[in-house]
PDB file of C-alpha atoms in Angstrom:
ATOM      1  CA  MET A   1     106.645 104.198 129.149  1.00 69.00           C
ATOM      2  CA  ALA A   2     108.397 105.381 125.972  1.00 86.00           C
ATOM      3  CA  PHE A   3     106.508 107.689 123.613  1.00 89.00           C
ATOM      4  CA  LYS A   4     106.454 105.125 120.801  1.00 92.00           C
ATOM      5  CA  TYR A   5     104.664 102.568 122.991  1.00 93.00           C
ATOM      6  CA  LYS A   6     102.096 105.152 124.036  1.00 95.00           C
ATOM      7  CA  VAL A   7     101.494 105.894 120.348  1.00 95.00           C
ATOM      8  CA  LEU A   8     101.177 102.187 119.559  1.00 95.00           C
ATOM      9  CA  SER A   9      98.738 101.620 122.412  1.00 95.00           C
ATOM     10  CA  LEU A  10      96.603 104.686 121.767  1.00 97.00           C
ATOM     11  CA  VAL A  11      96.435 104.374 117.964  1.00 97.00           C
ATOM     12  CA  SER A  12      95.754 100.631 118.124  1.00 95.00           C
ATOM     13  CA  LEU A  13      93.018 101.079 120.683  1.00 96.00           C
ATOM     14  CA  LEU A  14      91.373 103.945 118.791  1.00 97.00           C
ATOM     15  CA  VAL A  15      91.486 102.166 115.414  1.00 97.00           C
ATOM     16  CA  LEU A  16      90.248  98.858 116.832  1.00 95.00           C
ATOM     17  CA  VAL A  17      87.380 100.494 118.733  1.00 96.00           C
ATOM     18  CA  LEU A  18      86.388 102.656 115.759  1.00 97.00           C
ATOM     19  CA  ASP A  19      86.653  99.695 113.369  1.00 96.00           C
ATOM     20  CA  GLN A  20      84.567  97.379 115.525  1.00 95.00           C
ATOM     21  CA  ALA A  21      82.035 100.063 116.484  1.00 96.00           C
ATOM     22  CA  THR A  22      81.387 101.080 112.871  1.00 97.00           C
ATOM     23  CA  LYS A  23      81.053  97.462 111.750  1.00 96.00           C
ATOM     24  CA  LEU A  24      78.676  96.703 114.600  1.00 96.00           C
ATOM     25  CA  TYR A  25      76.605  99.781 113.771  1.00 97.00           C
ATOM     26  CA  VAL A  26      76.386  98.851 110.079  1.00 98.00           C
ATOM     27  CA  ASP A  27      75.537  95.243 110.934  1.00 97.00           C
ATOM     28  CA  ARG A  28      72.763  96.251 113.334  1.00 97.00           C
ATOM     29  CA  THR A  29      71.206  99.100 111.362  1.00 98.00           C
ATOM     30  CA  MET A  30      71.473  97.980 107.744  1.00 98.00           C
ATOM     31  CA  HIS A  31      70.496  94.987 105.656  1.00 98.00           C
ATOM     32  CA  LEU A  32      73.157  93.107 103.724  1.00 97.00           C
ATOM     33  CA  TYR A  33      73.754  94.869 100.355  1.00 97.00           C
ATOM     34  CA  GLN A  34      71.805  97.953 101.475  1.00 98.00           C
ATOM     35  CA  SER A  35      73.425 101.167 100.259  1.00 96.00           C
ATOM     36  CA  ILE A  36      73.042 104.703 101.592  1.00 97.00           C
ATOM     37  CA  PRO A  37      74.378 107.433  99.253  1.00 95.00           C
ATOM     38  CA  VAL A  38      76.546 109.995 101.039  1.00 97.00           C
ATOM     39  CA  LEU A  39      78.070 111.872  98.089  1.00 95.00           C
ATOM     40  CA  ASP A  40      76.011 111.073  95.031  1.00 91.00           C
ATOM     41  CA  GLY A  41      78.140 109.462  92.327  1.00 90.00           C
ATOM     42  CA  LEU A  42      81.207 109.217  94.603  1.00 95.00           C
ATOM     43  CA  PHE A  43      80.634 107.609  97.992  1.00 96.00           C
ATOM     44  CA  SER A  44      78.067 105.431  99.750  1.00 97.00           C
ATOM     45  CA  ILE A  45      77.799 103.390 102.904  1.00 98.00           C
ATOM     46  CA  THR A  46      77.108  99.904 101.539  1.00 97.00           C
ATOM     47  CA  TYR A  47      76.852  96.844 103.791  1.00 98.00           C
ATOM     48  CA  LEU A  48      78.905  93.967 102.373  1.00 95.00           C
ATOM     49  CA  ARG A  49      80.623  90.908 103.765  1.00 93.00           C
ATOM     50  CA  ASN A  50      83.897  89.712 102.317  1.00 87.00           C
ATOM     51  CA  LYS A  51      85.279  86.223 102.887  1.00 80.00           C
ATOM     52  CA  GLY A  52      88.431  87.032 100.938  1.00 69.00           C
ATOM     53  CA  ALA A  53      91.046  89.735 100.948  1.00 67.00           C
ATOM     54  CA  ALA A  54      91.086  92.809  98.710  1.00 62.00           C
ATOM     55  CA  PHE A  55      89.091  92.264  95.524  1.00 56.00           C
ATOM     56  CA  SER A  56      87.688  89.091  97.207  1.00 61.00           C
ATOM     57  CA  PHE A  57      91.046  87.376  96.707  1.00 66.00           C
ATOM     58  CA  LEU A  58      90.869  83.766  97.988  1.00 65.00           C
ATOM     59  CA  ALA A  59      87.190  84.177  98.932  1.00 63.00           C
ATOM     60  CA  ASN A  60      86.389  80.602  97.902  1.00 67.00           C
ATOM     61  CA  ALA A  61      89.564  78.890  99.118  1.00 71.00           C
ATOM     62  CA  SER A  62      88.837  76.331 101.835  1.00 74.00           C
ATOM     63  CA  TRP A  63      92.078  77.247 103.649  1.00 74.00           C
ATOM     64  CA  ARG A  64      91.493  81.026 103.549  1.00 73.00           C
ATOM     65  CA  LEU A  65      90.690  81.522 107.258  1.00 77.00           C
ATOM     66  CA  PRO A  66      93.870  79.880 108.642  1.00 80.00           C
ATOM     67  CA  PHE A  67      95.871  81.623 105.912  1.00 82.00           C
ATOM     68  CA  PHE A  68      94.527  85.105 106.729  1.00 79.00           C
ATOM     69  CA  ILE A  69      94.981  84.576 110.463  1.00 81.00           C
ATOM     70  CA  PHE A  70      98.549  83.384 109.891  1.00 87.00           C
ATOM     71  CA  VAL A  71      99.387  86.327 107.604  1.00 84.00           C
ATOM     72  CA  SER A  72      97.872  88.808 110.079  1.00 84.00           C
ATOM     73  CA  LEU A  73      99.830  87.344 112.990  1.00 87.00           C
ATOM     74  CA  VAL A  74     103.092  87.319 111.019  1.00 91.00           C
ATOM     75  CA  ALA A  75     102.486  90.916 109.889  1.00 89.00           C
ATOM     76  CA  ALA A  76     101.784  92.002 113.477  1.00 90.00           C
ATOM     77  CA  ALA A  77     104.935  90.239 114.711  1.00 93.00           C
ATOM     78  CA  VAL A  78     107.108  91.794 112.001  1.00 94.00           C
ATOM     79  CA  ILE A  79     105.677  95.253 112.678  1.00 94.00           C
ATOM     80  CA  LEU A  80     106.326  94.870 116.411  1.00 94.00           C
ATOM     81  CA  SER A  81     109.904  93.683 115.805  1.00 95.00           C
ATOM     82  CA  VAL A  82     110.561  96.764 113.646  1.00 94.00           C
ATOM     83  CA  PHE A  83     108.729  98.942 116.158  1.00 93.00           C
ATOM     84  CA  VAL A  84     110.941  98.021 119.113  1.00 93.00           C
ATOM     85  CA  ARG A  85     114.020  99.024 117.091  1.00 94.00           C
ATOM     86  CA  LEU A  86     112.775 102.540 116.332  1.00 94.00           C
ATOM     87  CA  ARG A  87     114.898 105.426 117.499  1.00 91.00           C
ATOM     88  CA  PRO A  88     113.227 107.897 119.889  1.00 91.00           C
ATOM     89  CA  ASP A  89     113.222 110.566 117.136  1.00 89.00           C
ATOM     90  CA  GLN A  90     111.210 108.352 114.751  1.00 92.00           C
ATOM     91  CA  ARG A  91     107.817 109.463 116.043  1.00 93.00           C
ATOM     92  CA  PHE A  92     106.236 109.738 112.595  1.00 93.00           C
ATOM     93  CA  THR A  93     107.400 106.198 111.787  1.00 94.00           C
ATOM     94  CA  ALA A  94     105.934 105.008 115.082  1.00 95.00           C
ATOM     95  CA  PHE A  95     102.573 106.532 114.166  1.00 96.00           C
ATOM     96  CA  ALA A  96     102.601 104.975 110.676  1.00 97.00           C
ATOM     97  CA  LEU A  97     103.540 101.535 112.007  1.00 96.00           C
ATOM     98  CA  ALA A  98     100.895 101.792 114.732  1.00 96.00           C
ATOM     99  CA  LEU A  99      98.227 102.372 112.063  1.00 96.00           C
ATOM    100  CA  ILE A 100      99.419  99.352 110.062  1.00 95.00           C
ATOM    101  CA  PHE A 101      99.596  97.226 113.211  1.00 95.00           C
ATOM    102  CA  ALA A 102      96.078  98.201 114.276  1.00 94.00           C
ATOM    103  CA  GLY A 103      94.716  97.359 110.842  1.00 91.00           C
ATOM    104  CA  ALA A 104      96.503  94.019 110.792  1.00 88.00           C
ATOM    105  CA  VAL A 105      95.072  93.115 114.181  1.00 86.00           C
ATOM    106  CA  GLY A 106      91.630  93.769 112.710  1.00 78.00           C
ATOM    107  CA  LEU A 107      91.500  89.999 112.138  1.00 74.00           C
ATOM    108  CA  ILE A 108      88.915  89.925 114.917  1.00 80.00           C
ATOM    109  CA  ASP A 109      86.144  89.658 112.328  1.00 83.00           C
ATOM    110  CA  ARG A 110      87.802  86.793 110.482  1.00 80.00           C
ATOM    111  CA  VAL A 111      88.044  84.809 113.701  1.00 78.00           C
ATOM    112  CA  ARG A 112      84.582  85.805 114.944  1.00 82.00           C
ATOM    113  CA  LEU A 113      82.625  85.718 111.672  1.00 84.00           C
ATOM    114  CA  GLY A 114      84.860  83.944 109.157  1.00 81.00           C
ATOM    115  CA  GLU A 115      84.642  87.110 107.028  1.00 87.00           C
ATOM    116  CA  VAL A 116      84.936  90.871 107.343  1.00 90.00           C
ATOM    117  CA  ILE A 117      82.279  93.555 107.211  1.00 94.00           C
ATOM    118  CA  ASP A 118      83.029  96.191 104.588  1.00 95.00           C
ATOM    119  CA  PHE A 119      80.943  99.307 104.142  1.00 97.00           C
ATOM    120  CA  LEU A 120      82.952 102.187 102.693  1.00 97.00           C
ATOM    121  CA  ASP A 121      82.024 102.265  99.006  1.00 97.00           C
ATOM    122  CA  VAL A 122      83.963 104.689  96.795  1.00 97.00           C
ATOM    123  CA  TYR A 123      83.064 104.902  93.126  1.00 96.00           C
ATOM    124  CA  TRP A 124      82.833 107.042  90.022  1.00 93.00           C
ATOM    125  CA  ARG A 125      79.642 106.461  88.112  1.00 83.00           C
ATOM    126  CA  SER A 126      79.562 102.676  87.599  1.00 85.00           C
ATOM    127  CA  HIS A 127      83.248 102.087  88.463  1.00 91.00           C
ATOM    128  CA  HIS A 128      83.508 100.901  92.086  1.00 89.00           C
ATOM    129  CA  TRP A 129      86.634 100.482  94.150  1.00 91.00           C
ATOM    130  CA  PRO A 130      86.265  97.364  96.324  1.00 90.00           C
ATOM    131  CA  ALA A 131      84.418  98.215  99.530  1.00 92.00           C
ATOM    132  CA  PHE A 132      86.602  98.556 102.609  1.00 93.00           C
ATOM    133  CA  ASN A 133      86.443  99.410 106.320  1.00 95.00           C
ATOM    134  CA  VAL A 134      88.280 101.373 109.022  1.00 96.00           C
ATOM    135  CA  ALA A 135      90.985  98.704 109.522  1.00 93.00           C
ATOM    136  CA  ASP A 136      91.704  98.648 105.777  1.00 92.00           C
ATOM    137  CA  SER A 137      91.904 102.443 105.807  1.00 95.00           C
ATOM    138  CA  ALA A 138      94.344 102.400 108.726  1.00 96.00           C
ATOM    139  CA  ILE A 139      96.632 100.005 106.849  1.00 93.00           C
ATOM    140  CA  CYS A 140      96.552 102.084 103.650  1.00 94.00           C
ATOM    141  CA  VAL A 141      97.112 105.396 105.428  1.00 97.00           C
ATOM    142  CA  GLY A 142      99.860 103.836 107.559  1.00 97.00           C
ATOM    143  CA  VAL A 143     101.663 102.445 104.496  1.00 96.00           C
ATOM    144  CA  ALA A 144     101.374 105.784 102.669  1.00 97.00           C
ATOM    145  CA  LEU A 145     102.786 107.620 105.704  1.00 97.00           C
ATOM    146  CA  LEU A 146     105.563 105.054 106.039  1.00 95.00           C
ATOM    147  CA  VAL A 147     106.565 105.484 102.373  1.00 95.00           C
ATOM    148  CA  LEU A 148     106.554 109.254 102.855  1.00 95.00           C
ATOM    149  CA  ASP A 149     108.635 108.911 105.999  1.00 93.00           C
ATOM    150  CA  MET A 150     111.133 106.641 104.242  1.00 91.00           C
ATOM    151  CA  TYR A 151     111.479 109.186 101.432  1.00 90.00           C
ATOM    152  CA  PHE A 152     112.173 112.029 103.871  1.00 87.00           C
ATOM    153  CA  GLU A 153     114.512 109.832 105.937  1.00 80.00           C
ATOM    154  CA  GLU A 154     116.586 109.247 102.799  1.00 79.00           C
ATOM    155  CA  LYS A 155     116.642 112.998 102.093  1.00 75.00           C
ATOM    156  CA  ARG A 156     117.769 113.647 105.701  1.00 76.00           C
ATOM    157  CA  LYS A 157     120.611 111.160 105.322  1.00 75.00           C
ATOM    158  CA  LYS A 158     121.790 112.777 102.057  1.00 75.00           C
ATOM    159  CA  THR A 159     121.609 116.341 103.395  1.00 71.00           C
ATOM    160  CA  PRO A 160     124.928 117.399 104.965  1.00 66.00           C
ATOM    161  CA  PRO A 161     124.672 118.804 108.494  1.00 65.00           C
ATOM    162  CA  ALA A 162     124.621 122.602 108.684  1.00 62.00           C
TER     163      ALA A 162
END
């Protein structure tokens, strides 16, 4: 099995297990809207449920569930189609895409519950970033790493061989 497929399998498994385990733990040990301060004034574990996307986008749309499932499946398919075309030396890209893929496949909650469990609450005083979860984090970190990788790939192409 090629290295990139091992990365995809391992990262996806780890992110999915961690995502589902943390959501299950929060769901079983906390009450909805309960908040536990971790870093006072900066970070709390706060149990929320979100029917929409980021910033509760489309939370009240009657067609939101099929839409989110469709978008997640298309995203996963596109990521996999890019993934199979990676060169063997693109290990960093493989890792970044695996994180994004794992986050996109986090649609398990939408299918199971019709919503997602969010619990990571970052804020400054009264200014809160929308709560998120492990799958959301994997997507964001994966995209950031992919942008970084694209930047360095461009620099590699412009640098003449020694």
